[in-house]
Short mmCIF file of C-alpha atoms and ligand atoms in Angstrom, two decimals:
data_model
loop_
_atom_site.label_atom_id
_atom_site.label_comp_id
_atom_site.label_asym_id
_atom_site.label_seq_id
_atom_site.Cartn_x
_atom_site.Cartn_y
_atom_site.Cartn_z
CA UNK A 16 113.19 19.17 25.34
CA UNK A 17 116.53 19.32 27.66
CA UNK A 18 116.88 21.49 30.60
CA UNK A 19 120.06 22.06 32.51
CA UNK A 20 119.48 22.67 36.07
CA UNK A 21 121.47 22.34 39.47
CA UNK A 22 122.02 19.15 41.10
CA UNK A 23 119.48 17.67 43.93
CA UNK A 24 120.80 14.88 46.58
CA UNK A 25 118.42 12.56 45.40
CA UNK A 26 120.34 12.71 41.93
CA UNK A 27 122.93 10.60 43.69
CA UNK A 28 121.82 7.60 41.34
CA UNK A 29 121.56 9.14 38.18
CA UNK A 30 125.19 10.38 38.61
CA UNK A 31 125.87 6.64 39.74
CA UNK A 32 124.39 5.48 36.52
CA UNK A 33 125.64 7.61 33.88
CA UNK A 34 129.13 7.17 35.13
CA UNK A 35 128.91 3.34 34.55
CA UNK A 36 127.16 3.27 31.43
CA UNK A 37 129.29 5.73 29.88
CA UNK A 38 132.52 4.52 31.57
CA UNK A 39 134.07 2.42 29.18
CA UNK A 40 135.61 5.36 26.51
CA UNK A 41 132.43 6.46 26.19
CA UNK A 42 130.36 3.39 26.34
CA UNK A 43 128.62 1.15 28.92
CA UNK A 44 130.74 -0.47 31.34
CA UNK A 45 128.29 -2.56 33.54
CA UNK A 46 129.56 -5.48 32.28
CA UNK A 47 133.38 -5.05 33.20
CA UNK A 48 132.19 -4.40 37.33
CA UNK A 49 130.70 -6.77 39.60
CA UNK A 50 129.66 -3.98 41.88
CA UNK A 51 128.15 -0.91 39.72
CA UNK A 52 128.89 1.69 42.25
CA UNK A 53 132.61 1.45 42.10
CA UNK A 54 133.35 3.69 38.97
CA UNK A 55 130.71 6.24 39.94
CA UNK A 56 132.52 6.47 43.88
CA UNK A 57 135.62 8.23 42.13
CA UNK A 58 134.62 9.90 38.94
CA UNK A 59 130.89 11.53 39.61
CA UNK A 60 129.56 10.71 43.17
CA UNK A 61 132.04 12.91 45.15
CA UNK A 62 131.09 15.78 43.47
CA UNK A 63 127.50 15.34 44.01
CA UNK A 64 128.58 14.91 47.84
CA UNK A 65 130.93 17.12 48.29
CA UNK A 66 130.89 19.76 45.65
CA UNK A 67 126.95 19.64 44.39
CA UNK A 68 127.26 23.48 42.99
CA UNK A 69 129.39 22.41 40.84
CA UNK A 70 127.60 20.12 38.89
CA UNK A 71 125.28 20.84 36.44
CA UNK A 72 122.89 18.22 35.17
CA UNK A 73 121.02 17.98 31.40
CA UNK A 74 117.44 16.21 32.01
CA UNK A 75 114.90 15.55 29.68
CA UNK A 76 111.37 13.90 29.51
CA UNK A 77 112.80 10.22 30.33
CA UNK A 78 115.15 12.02 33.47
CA UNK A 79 118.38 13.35 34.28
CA UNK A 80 120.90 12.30 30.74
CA UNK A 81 124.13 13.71 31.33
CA UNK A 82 126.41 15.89 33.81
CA UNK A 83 128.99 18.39 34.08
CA UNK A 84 130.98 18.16 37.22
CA UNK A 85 134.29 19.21 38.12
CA UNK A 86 135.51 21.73 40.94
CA UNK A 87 137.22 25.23 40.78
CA UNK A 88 140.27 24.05 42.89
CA UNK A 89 141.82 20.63 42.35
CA UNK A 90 144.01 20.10 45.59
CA UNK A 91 141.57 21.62 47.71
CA UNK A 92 138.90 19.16 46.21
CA UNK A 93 141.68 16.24 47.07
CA UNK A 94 141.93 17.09 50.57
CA UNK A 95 138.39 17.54 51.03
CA UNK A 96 137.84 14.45 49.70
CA UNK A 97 140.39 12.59 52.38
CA UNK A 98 138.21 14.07 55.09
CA UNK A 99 134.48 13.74 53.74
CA UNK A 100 134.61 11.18 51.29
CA UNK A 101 137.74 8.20 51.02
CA UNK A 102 137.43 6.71 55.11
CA UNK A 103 134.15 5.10 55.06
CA UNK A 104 135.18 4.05 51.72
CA UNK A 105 138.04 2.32 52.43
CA UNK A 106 136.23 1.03 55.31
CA UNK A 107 133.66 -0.50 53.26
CA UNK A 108 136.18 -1.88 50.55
CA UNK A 109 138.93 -3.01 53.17
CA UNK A 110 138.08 -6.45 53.09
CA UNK A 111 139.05 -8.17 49.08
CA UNK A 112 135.45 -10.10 47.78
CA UNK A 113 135.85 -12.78 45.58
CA UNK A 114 133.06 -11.38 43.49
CA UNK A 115 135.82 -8.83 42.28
CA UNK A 116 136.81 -8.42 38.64
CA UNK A 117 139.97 -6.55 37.26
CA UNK A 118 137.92 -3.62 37.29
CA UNK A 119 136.58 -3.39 40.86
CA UNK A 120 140.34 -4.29 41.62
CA UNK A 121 141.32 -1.51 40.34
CA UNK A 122 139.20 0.98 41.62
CA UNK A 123 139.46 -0.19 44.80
CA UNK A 124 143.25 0.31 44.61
CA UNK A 125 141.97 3.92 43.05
CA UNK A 126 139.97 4.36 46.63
CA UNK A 127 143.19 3.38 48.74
CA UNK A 128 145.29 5.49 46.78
CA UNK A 129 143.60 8.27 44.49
CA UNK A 130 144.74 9.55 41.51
CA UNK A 131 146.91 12.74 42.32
CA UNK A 132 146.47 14.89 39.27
CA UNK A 133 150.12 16.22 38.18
CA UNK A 134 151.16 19.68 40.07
CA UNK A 135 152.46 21.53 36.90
CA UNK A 136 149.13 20.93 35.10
CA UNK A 137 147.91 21.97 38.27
CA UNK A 138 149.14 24.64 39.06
CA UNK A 139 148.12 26.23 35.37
CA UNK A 140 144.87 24.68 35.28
CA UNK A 141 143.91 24.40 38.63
CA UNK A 142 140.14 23.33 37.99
CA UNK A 143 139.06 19.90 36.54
CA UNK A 144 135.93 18.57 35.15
CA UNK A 145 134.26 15.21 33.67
CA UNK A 146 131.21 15.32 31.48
CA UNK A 147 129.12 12.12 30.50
CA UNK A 148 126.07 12.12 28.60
CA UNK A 149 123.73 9.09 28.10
CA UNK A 150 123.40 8.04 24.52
CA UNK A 151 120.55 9.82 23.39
CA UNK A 152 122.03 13.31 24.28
CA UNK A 153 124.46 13.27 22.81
CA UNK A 154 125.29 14.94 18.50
CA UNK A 155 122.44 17.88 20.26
CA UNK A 156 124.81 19.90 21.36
CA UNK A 157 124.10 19.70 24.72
CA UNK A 158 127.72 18.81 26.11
CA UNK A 159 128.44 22.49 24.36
CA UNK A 160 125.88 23.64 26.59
CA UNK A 161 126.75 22.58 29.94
CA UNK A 162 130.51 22.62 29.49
CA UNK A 163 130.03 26.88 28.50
CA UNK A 164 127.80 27.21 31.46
CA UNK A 165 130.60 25.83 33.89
CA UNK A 166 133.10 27.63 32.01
CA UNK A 167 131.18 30.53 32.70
CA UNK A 168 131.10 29.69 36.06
CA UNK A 169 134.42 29.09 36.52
CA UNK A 170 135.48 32.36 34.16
CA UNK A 171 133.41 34.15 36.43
CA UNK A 172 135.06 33.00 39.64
CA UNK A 173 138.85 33.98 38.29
CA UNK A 174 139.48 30.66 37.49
CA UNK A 175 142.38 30.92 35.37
CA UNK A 176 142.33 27.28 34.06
CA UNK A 177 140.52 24.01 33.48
CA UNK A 178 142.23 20.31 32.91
CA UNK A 179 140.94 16.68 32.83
CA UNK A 180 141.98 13.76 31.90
CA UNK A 181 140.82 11.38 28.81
CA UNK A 182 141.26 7.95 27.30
CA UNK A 183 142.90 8.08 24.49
CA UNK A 184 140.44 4.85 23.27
CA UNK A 185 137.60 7.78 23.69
CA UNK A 186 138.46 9.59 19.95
CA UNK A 187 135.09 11.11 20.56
CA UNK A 188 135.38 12.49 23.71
CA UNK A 189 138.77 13.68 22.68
CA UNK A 190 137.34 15.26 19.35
CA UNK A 191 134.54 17.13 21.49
CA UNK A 192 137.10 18.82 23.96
CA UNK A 193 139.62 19.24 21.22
CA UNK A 194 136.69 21.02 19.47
CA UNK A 195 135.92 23.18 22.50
CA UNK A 196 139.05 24.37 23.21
CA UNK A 197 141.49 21.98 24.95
CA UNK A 198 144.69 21.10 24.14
CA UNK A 199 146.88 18.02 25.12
CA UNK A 200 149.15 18.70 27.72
CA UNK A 201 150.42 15.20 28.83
CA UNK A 202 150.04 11.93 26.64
CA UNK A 203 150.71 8.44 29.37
CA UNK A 204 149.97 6.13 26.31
CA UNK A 205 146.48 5.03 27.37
CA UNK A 206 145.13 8.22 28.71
CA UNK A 207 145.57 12.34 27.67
CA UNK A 208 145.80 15.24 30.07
CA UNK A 209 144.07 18.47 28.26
CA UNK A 210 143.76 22.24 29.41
CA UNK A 211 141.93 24.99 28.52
CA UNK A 212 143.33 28.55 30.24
CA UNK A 213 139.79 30.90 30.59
C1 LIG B 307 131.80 13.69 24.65
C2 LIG B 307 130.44 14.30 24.97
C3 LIG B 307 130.47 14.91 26.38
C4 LIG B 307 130.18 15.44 23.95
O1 LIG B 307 128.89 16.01 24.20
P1 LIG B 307 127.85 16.19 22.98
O2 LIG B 307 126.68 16.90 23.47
O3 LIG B 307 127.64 14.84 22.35
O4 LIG B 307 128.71 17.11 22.00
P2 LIG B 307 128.16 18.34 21.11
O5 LIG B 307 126.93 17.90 20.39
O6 LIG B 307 128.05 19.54 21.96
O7 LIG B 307 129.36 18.45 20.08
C5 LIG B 307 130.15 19.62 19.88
C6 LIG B 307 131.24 19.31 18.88
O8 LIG B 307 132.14 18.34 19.44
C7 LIG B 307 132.59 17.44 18.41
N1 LIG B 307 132.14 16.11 18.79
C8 LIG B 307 131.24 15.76 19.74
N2 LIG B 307 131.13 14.41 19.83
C9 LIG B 307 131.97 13.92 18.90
C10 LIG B 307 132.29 12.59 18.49
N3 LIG B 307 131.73 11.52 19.09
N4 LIG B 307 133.21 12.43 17.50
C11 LIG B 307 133.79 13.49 16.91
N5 LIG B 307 133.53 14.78 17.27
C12 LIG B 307 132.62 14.98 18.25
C13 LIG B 307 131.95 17.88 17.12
O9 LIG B 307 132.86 18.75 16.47
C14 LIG B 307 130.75 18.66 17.59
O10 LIG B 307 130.40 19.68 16.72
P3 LIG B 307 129.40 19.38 15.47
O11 LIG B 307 128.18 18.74 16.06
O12 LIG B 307 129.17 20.74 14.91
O13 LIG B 307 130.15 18.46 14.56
C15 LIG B 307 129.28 13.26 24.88
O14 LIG B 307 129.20 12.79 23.57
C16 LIG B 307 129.46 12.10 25.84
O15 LIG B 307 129.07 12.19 26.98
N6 LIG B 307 130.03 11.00 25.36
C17 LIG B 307 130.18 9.79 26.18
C18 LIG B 307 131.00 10.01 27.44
C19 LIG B 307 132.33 10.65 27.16
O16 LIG B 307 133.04 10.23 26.23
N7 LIG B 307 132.67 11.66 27.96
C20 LIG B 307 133.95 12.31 27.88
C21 LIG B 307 134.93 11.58 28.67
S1 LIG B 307 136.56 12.27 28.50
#
């Protein structure tokens, strides 16, 4: 039994958790990070934070599986984000730890300097979203699910476009938003920009 529902502050951790066990294309990245939180800080926590009605959360018996989150307005999000979110961030991450692997490297570069998402995709697609489910969600059709609810969402707030960004290593992930409507927009090599307009 799987219930979508809205997101609670104290499902901070379960956003923290899914994002690093589903981080590496798909599957469980723990191993590549010497500090677990560092993935989750850019691609899932923020939008608990900052943007929590915007996320929408798949739970079952054993607890919360999976997420939607994204926001309506991309730049907006950004510079929201540079007041609410990045400072104590960089604060906390300011000082290089031995302890670091490649990975935390690079997503502590990610915290100093954040992605910007490119303005022409942008500007068509202004929202973006990520979606992560834990492994025994997913095949049920639940990503369906909670993607058309935030579409609906979005549809519903005169959205006129959605974008995000894949790994190209992730063929599934890339299959399931090829399947629901996305198409690629920009191909770097190692990752795919895809939009949807509503
Ligand atoms: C990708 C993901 C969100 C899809 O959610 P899901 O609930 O498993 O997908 P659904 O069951 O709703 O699938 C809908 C359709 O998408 C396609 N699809 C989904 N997963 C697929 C996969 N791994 N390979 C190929 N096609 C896939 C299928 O066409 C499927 O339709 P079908 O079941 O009739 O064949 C989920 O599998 C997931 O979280 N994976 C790990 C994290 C991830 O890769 N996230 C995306 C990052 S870009």
């Amino acid at each position: 039994m799987v219930i979508l529902r809205a997101y609670r502050p104290d499902d901070l951790d379960a956003l923290y958790d899914i994002c690093l066990t589903t981080a590496d294309a798909g599957k469980d990245a723990s191993a590549d990070y010497s500090d677990p939180q560092l993935v989750g800080h850019i691609y899932a926590a923020p939008y608990g934070v900052v943007e929590p009605e915007r996320v929408i959360l798949a739970e079952d018996e054993m607890g919360v599986a999976g997420y939607i989150v994204g926001t309506f307005d991309t730049p907006a999000f950004a510079a929201k984000l540079e007041q609410q979110w990045w400072p104590a961030l960089r604060a906390r991450y300011a000082a290089p730890s031995p302890d670091w692997t490649a990975a935390d490297r690079q997503r502590v570069a990610g915290i100093k300097a954040p992605e910007v998402h490119p303005a022409d995709l942008v500007a068509t697609y202004p929202a973006h979203i990520h979606m992560n489910l834990r492994a025994r969600l997913r095949g049920q059709g639940v990503g369906t699910q909670l993607l058309q609810r935030w579409v609906a969402e979005a549809r519903a707030a005169g959205v006129p476009g959605i974008h995000l960004g894949a790994s190209t290593a992730n063929t599934g992930g890339v299959a399931f938003w090829t399947r629901s409507g996305f198409g690629p927009l920009i191909d770097t090599g190692r990752s795919v920009w895809m939009g949807m307009t509503l």
